[in-house]
Amino acid sequence: MKTLAKVCIIAAAACILPAPGTAQTERRNFGSENSRREIIFPQVNGMNVYKTDLHTHTICSDGDITPALRVIEAWRDGLDAIAITDHIEYRRIERDMYRFMQPYIKEEYRGEKFAINTNVMTTPPDERGLLVDFNVSYDWARKKGDELGILVIRGVEITRKHLGDYNALFTKDNNAIFDLDAEKTIRNARAQGAFIIHNHPQFNAKNANKLTDFCTSLYEKGLIDGVEVGNSNCFYRWIIDHTLDNSYTPTSNTDVHGLTDFDYRSDSRDASIRYRNMTLIIAPSCDEESLHEALRAGRTIAYHDNMLIGKEDLLKALFTASVKFDVIGKSGKNKSVRITNNSSMPYTIRTGNNTIRIAPLGATVVKMAGDNGSASVTVENMWCGTERHPQITVELD
């Protein structure tokens, strides 16, 4: 009996142990840049809805990852286009990288004195100017974007302490933008045809819900084209009326510096779907000319934490293209209605005293009272004003 037990143990071990010459490490591919999550929106007014992030940073300013990895993240997150908007006034890791590159730098250019002007946000530059190539991060990202089919937009962030932060998009040469004067810097970008966004308007807590005098002057001089109503984890609801009433283009962007997965990873206890901040651009095609034109025309919807912010007509058009109401039964004045959501966006609607949540790419059946064959629906996670949601008439014939 002991002999039989010994044989069984040896046989079991033979099943577990690898054969001679085989690797004893099992490798599993838990993820790669070939794994993409698609975010689906239907066409709006005969045009496509492109998912974009118009405010990101890399190691070329104060971000923690390379421009190429930033593009890979965007592709994996389901975006169609991304803007690389590294600071021109603030480059946090430049001095460390300068020391790392010392052996490759000509001797006459070595030394700490040549790694200069890395924080012009708070201190004025000296007469030597800014001695870096501000086009490198775009060129680096563009190469990876071409590989993955992601449009990369050239841009910069212009930042001066107490004056606010501004993104310039679709620039031509980032090396020709900086000036000692902040307004002149913005005008230099404008001279290249850049689209200027007022970033995170509540950034300075001392000026919460209030524009700085410098920022107000930029608006008055026609130097601002768009506004971030969403940035990172902040929703600037107070500025929606200012944005839409004055025909500025609403945007929502990550302003990401670290890994986007760190900022937007879903809590395992939270079953709701959330995406990274996005500016949805409604355009016929995903190329620079088309997206630039759409931004100029204000054809955007800002996405932030399952909320959509934009012009009322665009919000209504997106909702009606996404959500279908079909009567499947009647009982007196009440009707059984199947609501089908053909988009990746969850919606919360209110009709009468009922609040209904519609899952993305899902359907639900509810009772609705429809007078004269129609019902009024308020989309509560859409904002067309600081205190306003779009109201939509739904046909229930």
GROMACS .gro file of C-alpha atoms in nm:
model
  397
    1MET     CA    1   0.000   0.000   0.000
    2LYS     CA    2   0.284   0.237   0.084
    3THR     CA    3   0.440   0.159  -0.253
    4LEU     CA    4   0.117   0.246  -0.435
    5ALA     CA    5   0.086   0.580  -0.250
    6LYS     CA    6   0.445   0.665  -0.342
    7VAL     CA    7   0.375   0.593  -0.709
    8CYS     CA    8   0.065   0.821  -0.701
    9ILE     CA    9   0.266   1.106  -0.551
   10ILE     CA   10   0.538   1.074  -0.816
   11ALA     CA   11   0.275   1.065  -1.093
   12ALA     CA   12   0.104   1.380  -0.958
   13ALA     CA   13   0.436   1.562  -0.941
   14ALA     CA   14   0.506   1.468  -1.303
   15CYS     CA   15   0.180   1.635  -1.405
   16ILE     CA   16   0.272   1.956  -1.224
   17LEU     CA   17   0.640   1.992  -1.308
   18PRO     CA   18   0.738   2.118  -1.655
   19ALA     CA   19   0.903   1.881  -1.898
   20PRO     CA   20   1.281   1.906  -1.922
   21GLY     CA   21   1.391   2.204  -2.129
   22THR     CA   22   1.061   2.398  -2.102
   23ALA     CA   23   1.028   2.741  -1.944
   24GLN     CA   24   0.903   2.745  -1.587
   25THR     CA   25   0.763   3.102  -1.612
   26GLU     CA   26   0.413   3.144  -1.750
   27ARG     CA   27   0.365   3.477  -1.926
   28ARG     CA   28   0.025   3.633  -1.962
   29ASN     CA   29  -0.061   3.936  -2.170
   30PHE     CA   30  -0.292   4.134  -1.944
   31GLY     CA   31  -0.301   4.433  -2.179
   32SER     CA   32  -0.131   4.604  -2.465
   33GLU     CA   33  -0.173   4.902  -2.689
   34ASN     CA   34  -0.374   4.671  -2.918
   35SER     CA   35  -0.664   4.666  -2.669
   36ARG     CA   36  -0.900   4.959  -2.726
   37ARG     CA   37  -1.230   5.047  -2.560
   38GLU     CA   38  -1.467   5.191  -2.817
   39ILE     CA   39  -1.697   5.478  -2.720
   40ILE     CA   40  -1.998   5.489  -2.951
   41PHE     CA   41  -2.200   5.794  -3.049
   42PRO     CA   42  -2.437   5.816  -3.347
   43GLN     CA   43  -2.404   6.084  -3.612
   44VAL     CA   44  -2.543   6.426  -3.527
   45ASN     CA   45  -2.691   6.638  -3.804
   46GLY     CA   46  -2.524   6.412  -4.060
   47MET     CA   47  -2.178   6.451  -3.906
   48ASN     CA   48  -1.960   6.227  -3.691
   49VAL     CA   49  -1.893   6.274  -3.322
   50TYR     CA   50  -1.518   6.261  -3.256
   51LYS     CA   51  -1.382   6.202  -2.906
   52THR     CA   52  -1.091   6.432  -2.826
   53ASP     CA   53  -0.878   6.550  -2.536
   54LEU     CA   54  -0.746   6.901  -2.599
   55HIS     CA   55  -0.528   6.947  -2.288
   56THR     CA   56  -0.249   6.700  -2.198
   57HIS     CA   57   0.108   6.713  -2.070
   58THR     CA   58   0.421   6.501  -2.113
   59ILE     CA   59   0.775   6.481  -1.979
   60CYS     CA   60   0.859   6.771  -2.211
   61SER     CA   61   0.703   7.005  -1.954
   62ASP     CA   62   0.560   6.886  -1.621
   63GLY     CA   63   0.404   6.552  -1.715
   64ASP     CA   64   0.528   6.214  -1.599
   65ILE     CA   65   0.513   6.010  -1.921
   66THR     CA   66   0.642   6.035  -2.277
   67PRO     CA   67   0.444   6.187  -2.564
   68ALA     CA   68   0.426   5.844  -2.730
   69LEU     CA   69   0.272   5.683  -2.421
   70ARG     CA   70   0.025   5.970  -2.395
   71VAL     CA   71  -0.099   5.881  -2.745
   72ILE     CA   72  -0.117   5.510  -2.660
   73GLU     CA   73  -0.338   5.596  -2.361
   74ALA     CA   74  -0.567   5.803  -2.584
   75TRP     CA   75  -0.600   5.516  -2.830
   76ARG     CA   76  -0.677   5.264  -2.556
   77ASP     CA   77  -0.934   5.503  -2.404
   78GLY     CA   78  -1.129   5.523  -2.729
   79LEU     CA   79  -1.029   5.873  -2.842
   80ASP     CA   80  -0.998   5.987  -3.202
   81ALA     CA   81  -0.768   6.286  -3.148
   82ILE     CA   82  -0.545   6.432  -2.879
   83ALA     CA   83  -0.369   6.765  -2.836
   84ILE     CA   84  -0.024   6.776  -2.681
   85THR     CA   85  -0.019   7.105  -2.491
   86ASP     CA   86   0.305   7.114  -2.295
   87HIS     CA   87   0.388   7.433  -2.106
   88ILE     CA   88   0.634   7.669  -2.266
   89GLU     CA   89   0.691   7.852  -1.937
   90TYR     CA   90   0.726   7.555  -1.705
   91ARG     CA   91   0.935   7.243  -1.765
   92ARG     CA   92   0.966   7.062  -1.435
   93ILE     CA   93   1.214   6.788  -1.523
   94GLU     CA   94   1.431   6.974  -1.771
   95ARG     CA   95   1.719   7.036  -1.530
   96ASP     CA   96   1.735   6.668  -1.434
   97MET     CA   97   1.733   6.565  -1.799
   98TYR     CA   98   2.003   6.823  -1.873
   99ARG     CA   99   2.229   6.664  -1.614
  100PHE     CA  100   2.152   6.319  -1.756
  101MET     CA  101   2.257   6.437  -2.104
  102GLN     CA  102   2.582   6.604  -1.994
  103PRO     CA  103   2.815   6.357  -2.172
  104TYR     CA  104   2.644   6.435  -2.503
  105ILE     CA  105   2.655   6.814  -2.473
  106LYS     CA  106   2.942   7.022  -2.607
  107GLU     CA  107   3.176   7.121  -2.327
  108GLU     CA  108   3.122   7.494  -2.379
  109TYR     CA  109   2.748   7.444  -2.324
  110ARG     CA  110   2.777   7.232  -2.011
  111GLY     CA  111   2.694   7.348  -1.663
  112GLU     CA  112   2.385   7.432  -1.465
  113LYS     CA  113   2.379   7.789  -1.600
  114PHE     CA  114   2.267   7.662  -1.940
  115ALA     CA  115   1.959   7.480  -1.807
  116ILE     CA  116   1.773   7.807  -1.763
  117ASN     CA  117   1.424   7.955  -1.762
  118THR     CA  118   1.249   7.633  -1.669
  119ASN     CA  119   0.987   7.811  -1.456
  120VAL     CA  120   0.882   8.136  -1.618
  121MET     CA  121   0.535   8.095  -1.470
  122THR     CA  122   0.659   8.265  -1.154
  123THR     CA  123   0.995   8.423  -1.242
  124PRO     CA  124   1.083   8.634  -1.547
  125PRO     CA  125   1.325   8.484  -1.802
  126ASP     CA  126   1.670   8.631  -1.840
  127GLU     CA  127   1.817   8.771  -2.161
  128ARG     CA  128   1.918   8.429  -2.293
  129GLY     CA  129   1.556   8.341  -2.367
  130LEU     CA  130   1.419   7.987  -2.375
  131LEU     CA  131   1.678   7.742  -2.502
  132VAL     CA  132   1.467   7.437  -2.593
  133ASP     CA  133   1.277   7.305  -2.893
  134PHE     CA  134   0.907   7.328  -2.809
  135ASN     CA  135   0.806   7.123  -3.113
  136VAL     CA  136   0.972   6.803  -2.989
  137SER     CA  137   0.677   6.670  -2.788
  138TYR     CA  138   0.439   6.712  -3.083
  139ASP     CA  139   0.681   6.548  -3.328
  140TRP     CA  140   0.732   6.260  -3.086
  141ALA     CA  141   0.359   6.210  -3.030
  142ARG     CA  142   0.273   6.254  -3.398
  143LYS     CA  143   0.492   5.958  -3.492
  144LYS     CA  144   0.302   5.729  -3.253
  145GLY     CA  145  -0.029   5.881  -3.361
  146ASP     CA  146   0.043   5.790  -3.723
  147GLU     CA  147   0.109   5.431  -3.614
  148LEU     CA  148  -0.217   5.399  -3.420
  149GLY     CA  149  -0.447   5.613  -3.632
  150ILE     CA  150  -0.485   5.888  -3.371
  151LEU     CA  151  -0.482   6.250  -3.489
  152VAL     CA  152  -0.229   6.449  -3.286
  153ILE     CA  153  -0.285   6.825  -3.264
  154ARG     CA  154   0.008   7.058  -3.204
  155GLY     CA  155  -0.044   7.297  -2.914
  156VAL     CA  156   0.105   7.470  -2.610
  157GLU     CA  157  -0.016   7.592  -2.273
  158ILE     CA  158   0.059   7.954  -2.190
  159THR     CA  159   0.077   8.015  -1.816
  160ARG     CA  160   0.168   8.315  -1.602
  161LYS     CA  161   0.103   8.330  -1.230
  162HIS     CA  162  -0.217   8.520  -1.136
  163LEU     CA  163  -0.293   8.583  -1.506
  164GLY     CA  164  -0.449   8.248  -1.586
  165ASP     CA  165  -0.374   7.955  -1.815
  166TYR     CA  166  -0.453   7.932  -2.186
  167ASN     CA  167  -0.418   7.657  -2.445
  168ALA     CA  168  -0.323   7.742  -2.801
  169LEU     CA  169  -0.426   7.468  -3.046
  170PHE     CA  170  -0.330   7.409  -3.410
  171THR     CA  171  -0.010   7.609  -3.378
  172LYS     CA  172   0.249   7.597  -3.657
  173ASP     CA  173   0.579   7.657  -3.473
  174ASN     CA  174   0.583   7.648  -3.094
  175ASN     CA  175   0.930   7.804  -3.089
  176ALA     CA  176   0.791   8.132  -3.223
  177ILE     CA  177   0.528   8.189  -2.954
  178PHE     CA  178   0.692   8.291  -2.626
  179ASP     CA  179   0.728   8.658  -2.536
  180LEU     CA  180   0.811   8.833  -2.209
  181ASP     CA  181   0.463   8.986  -2.226
  182ALA     CA  182   0.185   8.732  -2.164
  183GLU     CA  183  -0.068   8.894  -2.396
  184LYS     CA  184   0.191   8.918  -2.673
  185THR     CA  185   0.258   8.546  -2.627
  186ILE     CA  186  -0.112   8.474  -2.688
  187ARG     CA  187  -0.114   8.710  -2.986
  188ASN     CA  188   0.188   8.529  -3.130
  189ALA     CA  189  -0.008   8.203  -3.115
  190ARG     CA  190  -0.311   8.376  -3.266
  191ALA     CA  191  -0.092   8.498  -3.552
  192GLN     CA  192  -0.033   8.131  -3.639
  193GLY     CA  193  -0.410   8.075  -3.658
  194ALA     CA  194  -0.429   7.910  -3.315
  195PHE     CA  195  -0.754   7.840  -3.136
  196ILE     CA  196  -0.726   7.979  -2.780
  197ILE     CA  197  -0.896   7.807  -2.484
  198HIS     CA  198  -0.934   7.959  -2.138
  199ASN     CA  199  -0.824   7.672  -1.912
  200HIS     CA  200  -0.963   7.572  -1.569
  201PRO     CA  201  -1.118   7.914  -1.492
  202GLN     CA  202  -1.137   7.838  -1.120
  203PHE     CA  203  -0.770   7.740  -1.093
  204ASN     CA  204  -0.680   8.018  -0.849
  205ALA     CA  205  -0.883   7.964  -0.533
  206LYS     CA  206  -0.850   8.332  -0.444
  207ASN     CA  207  -1.046   8.416  -0.758
  208ALA     CA  208  -1.302   8.135  -0.738
  209ASN     CA  209  -1.598   8.189  -0.972
  210LYS     CA  210  -1.449   8.518  -1.090
  211LEU     CA  211  -1.241   8.607  -1.394
  212THR     CA  212  -0.913   8.790  -1.338
  213ASP     CA  213  -0.873   9.139  -1.483
  214PHE     CA  214  -0.615   9.008  -1.730
  215CYS     CA  215  -0.846   8.727  -1.839
  216THR     CA  216  -1.139   8.967  -1.875
  217SER     CA  217  -0.927   9.190  -2.097
  218LEU     CA  218  -0.847   8.891  -2.322
  219TYR     CA  219  -1.218   8.823  -2.365
  220GLU     CA  220  -1.286   9.190  -2.438
  221LYS     CA  221  -1.009   9.198  -2.701
  222GLY     CA  222  -1.144   8.889  -2.876
  223LEU     CA  223  -0.845   8.672  -2.789
  224ILE     CA  224  -1.043   8.382  -2.636
  225ASP     CA  225  -1.221   8.124  -2.851
  226GLY     CA  226  -1.317   7.845  -2.610
  227VAL     CA  227  -1.359   7.769  -2.240
  228GLU     CA  228  -1.295   7.461  -2.030
  229VAL     CA  229  -1.619   7.390  -1.846
  230GLY     CA  230  -1.458   7.067  -1.726
  231ASN     CA  231  -1.095   7.008  -1.630
  232SER     CA  232  -0.963   6.701  -1.450
  233ASN     CA  233  -1.206   6.641  -1.159
  234CYS     CA  234  -1.353   6.994  -1.166
  235PHE     CA  235  -1.686   7.096  -1.321
  236TYR     CA  236  -1.716   7.473  -1.365
  237ARG     CA  237  -2.092   7.499  -1.379
  238TRP     CA  238  -2.082   7.870  -1.294
  239ILE     CA  239  -1.914   7.955  -1.623
  240ILE     CA  240  -2.155   7.772  -1.857
  241ASP     CA  241  -2.379   8.076  -1.912
  242HIS     CA  242  -2.077   8.297  -1.976
  243THR     CA  243  -1.949   8.043  -2.230
  244LEU     CA  244  -2.269   7.974  -2.424
  245ASP     CA  245  -2.432   8.319  -2.403
  246ASN     CA  246  -2.120   8.473  -2.556
  247SER     CA  247  -2.072   8.201  -2.820
  248TYR     CA  248  -1.747   8.062  -2.679
  249THR     CA  249  -1.683   7.697  -2.757
  250PRO     CA  250  -1.731   7.466  -2.455
  251THR     CA  251  -1.461   7.205  -2.395
  252SER     CA  252  -1.377   6.948  -2.129
  253ASN     CA  253  -1.029   6.800  -2.103
  254THR     CA  254  -0.816   6.592  -1.869
  255ASP     CA  255  -0.517   6.825  -1.822
  256VAL     CA  256  -0.350   6.494  -1.744
  257HIS     CA  257   0.006   6.489  -1.606
  258GLY     CA  258   0.037   6.134  -1.472
  259LEU     CA  259  -0.128   5.819  -1.603
  260THR     CA  260  -0.487   5.872  -1.712
  261ASP     CA  261  -0.572   5.536  -1.557
  262PHE     CA  262  -0.479   5.677  -1.216
  263ASP     CA  263  -0.717   5.972  -1.259
  264TYR     CA  264  -1.009   5.791  -1.421
  265ARG     CA  265  -0.990   5.433  -1.296
  266SER     CA  266  -1.336   5.314  -1.189
  267ASP     CA  267  -1.385   5.219  -0.827
  268SER     CA  268  -1.461   4.847  -0.809
  269ARG     CA  269  -1.757   4.930  -0.585
  270ASP     CA  270  -1.901   5.171  -0.843
  271ALA     CA  271  -2.080   4.994  -1.125
  272SER     CA  272  -2.147   5.312  -1.322
  273ILE     CA  273  -1.956   5.378  -1.643
  274ARG     CA  274  -1.734   5.683  -1.658
  275TYR     CA  275  -1.485   5.795  -1.918
  276ARG     CA  276  -1.198   6.040  -1.911
  277ASN     CA  277  -1.291   6.401  -1.982
  278MET     CA  278  -1.358   6.453  -2.351
  279THR     CA  279  -1.446   6.729  -2.592
  280LEU     CA  280  -1.688   6.579  -2.842
  281ILE     CA  281  -1.634   6.752  -3.175
  282ILE     CA  282  -1.908   6.724  -3.436
  283ALA     CA  283  -1.741   6.730  -3.776
  284PRO     CA  284  -1.753   6.556  -4.116
  285SER     CA  285  -1.405   6.405  -4.082
  286CYS     CA  286  -1.123   6.363  -3.831
  287ASP     CA  287  -0.852   6.584  -3.975
  288GLU     CA  288  -0.699   6.910  -3.855
  289GLU     CA  289  -0.890   7.133  -4.094
  290SER     CA  290  -1.226   6.973  -4.015
  291LEU     CA  291  -1.181   6.971  -3.636
  292HIS     CA  292  -1.044   7.325  -3.635
  293GLU     CA  293  -1.345   7.447  -3.833
  294ALA     CA  294  -1.586   7.269  -3.598
  295LEU     CA  295  -1.423   7.427  -3.293
  296ARG     CA  296  -1.449   7.769  -3.454
  297ALA     CA  297  -1.816   7.705  -3.530
  298GLY     CA  298  -1.882   7.590  -3.173
  299ARG     CA  299  -1.990   7.239  -3.272
  300THR     CA  300  -1.871   7.074  -2.953
  301ILE     CA  301  -2.023   6.902  -2.652
  302ALA     CA  302  -1.814   6.884  -2.337
  303TYR     CA  303  -1.818   6.551  -2.149
  304HIS     CA  304  -1.736   6.544  -1.777
  305ASP     CA  305  -1.825   6.264  -1.535
  306ASN     CA  306  -2.129   6.143  -1.732
  307MET     CA  307  -2.252   6.498  -1.790
  308LEU     CA  308  -2.277   6.667  -2.130
  309ILE     CA  309  -2.249   7.044  -2.164
  310GLY     CA  310  -2.316   7.242  -2.480
  311LYS     CA  311  -2.559   7.435  -2.696
  312GLU     CA  312  -2.918   7.329  -2.646
  313ASP     CA  313  -2.976   7.239  -3.012
  314LEU     CA  314  -2.668   7.015  -3.024
  315LEU     CA  315  -2.758   6.841  -2.699
  316LYS     CA  316  -3.109   6.773  -2.823
  317ALA     CA  317  -2.976   6.646  -3.156
  318LEU     CA  318  -2.735   6.406  -2.983
  319PHE     CA  319  -3.000   6.277  -2.745
  320THR     CA  320  -3.266   6.219  -3.012
  321ALA     CA  321  -3.009   6.045  -3.232
  322SER     CA  322  -2.905   5.822  -2.943
  323VAL     CA  323  -3.226   5.739  -2.756
  324LYS     CA  324  -3.540   5.586  -2.910
  325PHE     CA  325  -3.886   5.565  -2.747
  326ASP     CA  326  -4.116   5.286  -2.869
  327VAL     CA  327  -4.468   5.226  -2.734
  328ILE     CA  328  -4.513   4.854  -2.674
  329GLY     CA  329  -4.841   4.859  -2.478
  330LYS     CA  330  -5.122   5.082  -2.347
  331SER     CA  331  -5.327   5.087  -2.028
  332GLY     CA  332  -5.564   5.381  -2.010
  333LYS     CA  333  -5.365   5.705  -2.024
  334ASN     CA  334  -5.043   5.522  -1.938
  335LYS     CA  335  -4.826   5.361  -2.201
  336SER     CA  336  -4.556   5.100  -2.170
  337VAL     CA  337  -4.253   5.246  -2.342
  338ARG     CA  338  -3.928   5.073  -2.432
  339ILE     CA  339  -3.643   5.323  -2.418
  340THR     CA  340  -3.335   5.212  -2.613
  341ASN     CA  341  -2.998   5.384  -2.585
  342ASN     CA  342  -2.777   5.330  -2.890
  343SER     CA  343  -2.480   5.519  -2.749
  344SER     CA  344  -2.207   5.466  -2.490
  345MET     CA  345  -2.343   5.757  -2.285
  346PRO     CA  346  -2.570   5.687  -1.986
  347TYR     CA  347  -2.864   5.925  -1.958
  348THR     CA  348  -3.080   6.038  -1.668
  349ILE     CA  349  -3.419   6.172  -1.773
  350ARG     CA  350  -3.716   6.309  -1.581
  351THR     CA  351  -4.074   6.288  -1.701
  352GLY     CA  352  -4.345   6.401  -1.464
  353ASN     CA  353  -4.244   6.281  -1.120
  354ASN     CA  354  -4.040   5.991  -1.249
  355THR     CA  355  -3.661   5.983  -1.283
  356ILE     CA  356  -3.536   5.722  -1.529
  357ARG     CA  357  -3.178   5.611  -1.578
  358ILE     CA  358  -3.092   5.465  -1.917
  359ALA     CA  359  -2.780   5.249  -1.933
  360PRO     CA  360  -2.539   5.291  -2.224
  361LEU     CA  361  -2.607   5.054  -2.514
  362GLY     CA  362  -2.903   4.921  -2.318
  363ALA     CA  363  -3.280   4.943  -2.288
  364THR     CA  364  -3.545   4.976  -2.021
  365VAL     CA  365  -3.926   4.955  -2.015
  366VAL     CA  366  -4.121   5.217  -1.819
  367LYS     CA  367  -4.472   5.351  -1.777
  368MET     CA  368  -4.521   5.697  -1.925
  369ALA     CA  369  -4.824   5.925  -1.945
  370GLY     CA  370  -4.844   6.078  -2.288
  371ASP     CA  371  -5.107   6.347  -2.349
  372ASN     CA  372  -5.202   6.391  -2.716
  373GLY     CA  373  -4.951   6.127  -2.815
  374SER     CA  374  -4.639   6.297  -2.672
  375ALA     CA  375  -4.449   6.349  -2.348
  376SER     CA  376  -4.203   6.610  -2.223
  377VAL     CA  377  -3.866   6.476  -2.110
  378THR     CA  378  -3.594   6.667  -1.923
  379VAL     CA  379  -3.242   6.529  -1.968
  380GLU     CA  380  -3.091   6.595  -1.627
  381ASN     CA  381  -2.731   6.504  -1.705
  382MET     CA  382  -2.722   6.749  -1.995
  383TRP     CA  383  -2.650   7.116  -1.928
  384CYS     CA  384  -2.734   7.399  -2.170
  385GLY     CA  385  -2.690   7.665  -1.904
  386THR     CA  386  -2.567   7.710  -1.549
  387GLU     CA  387  -2.916   7.620  -1.422
  388ARG     CA  388  -3.076   7.469  -1.734
  389HIS     CA  389  -3.127   7.123  -1.881
  390PRO     CA  390  -3.271   7.063  -2.228
  391GLN     CA  391  -3.638   6.964  -2.249
  392ILE     CA  392  -3.734   6.734  -2.532
  393THR     CA  393  -4.078   6.640  -2.666
  394VAL     CA  394  -4.103   6.266  -2.724
  395GLU     CA  395  -4.362   6.125  -2.961
  396LEU     CA  396  -4.558   5.834  -2.811
  397ASP     CA  397  -4.793   5.738  -3.094
   0.00000   0.00000   0.00000
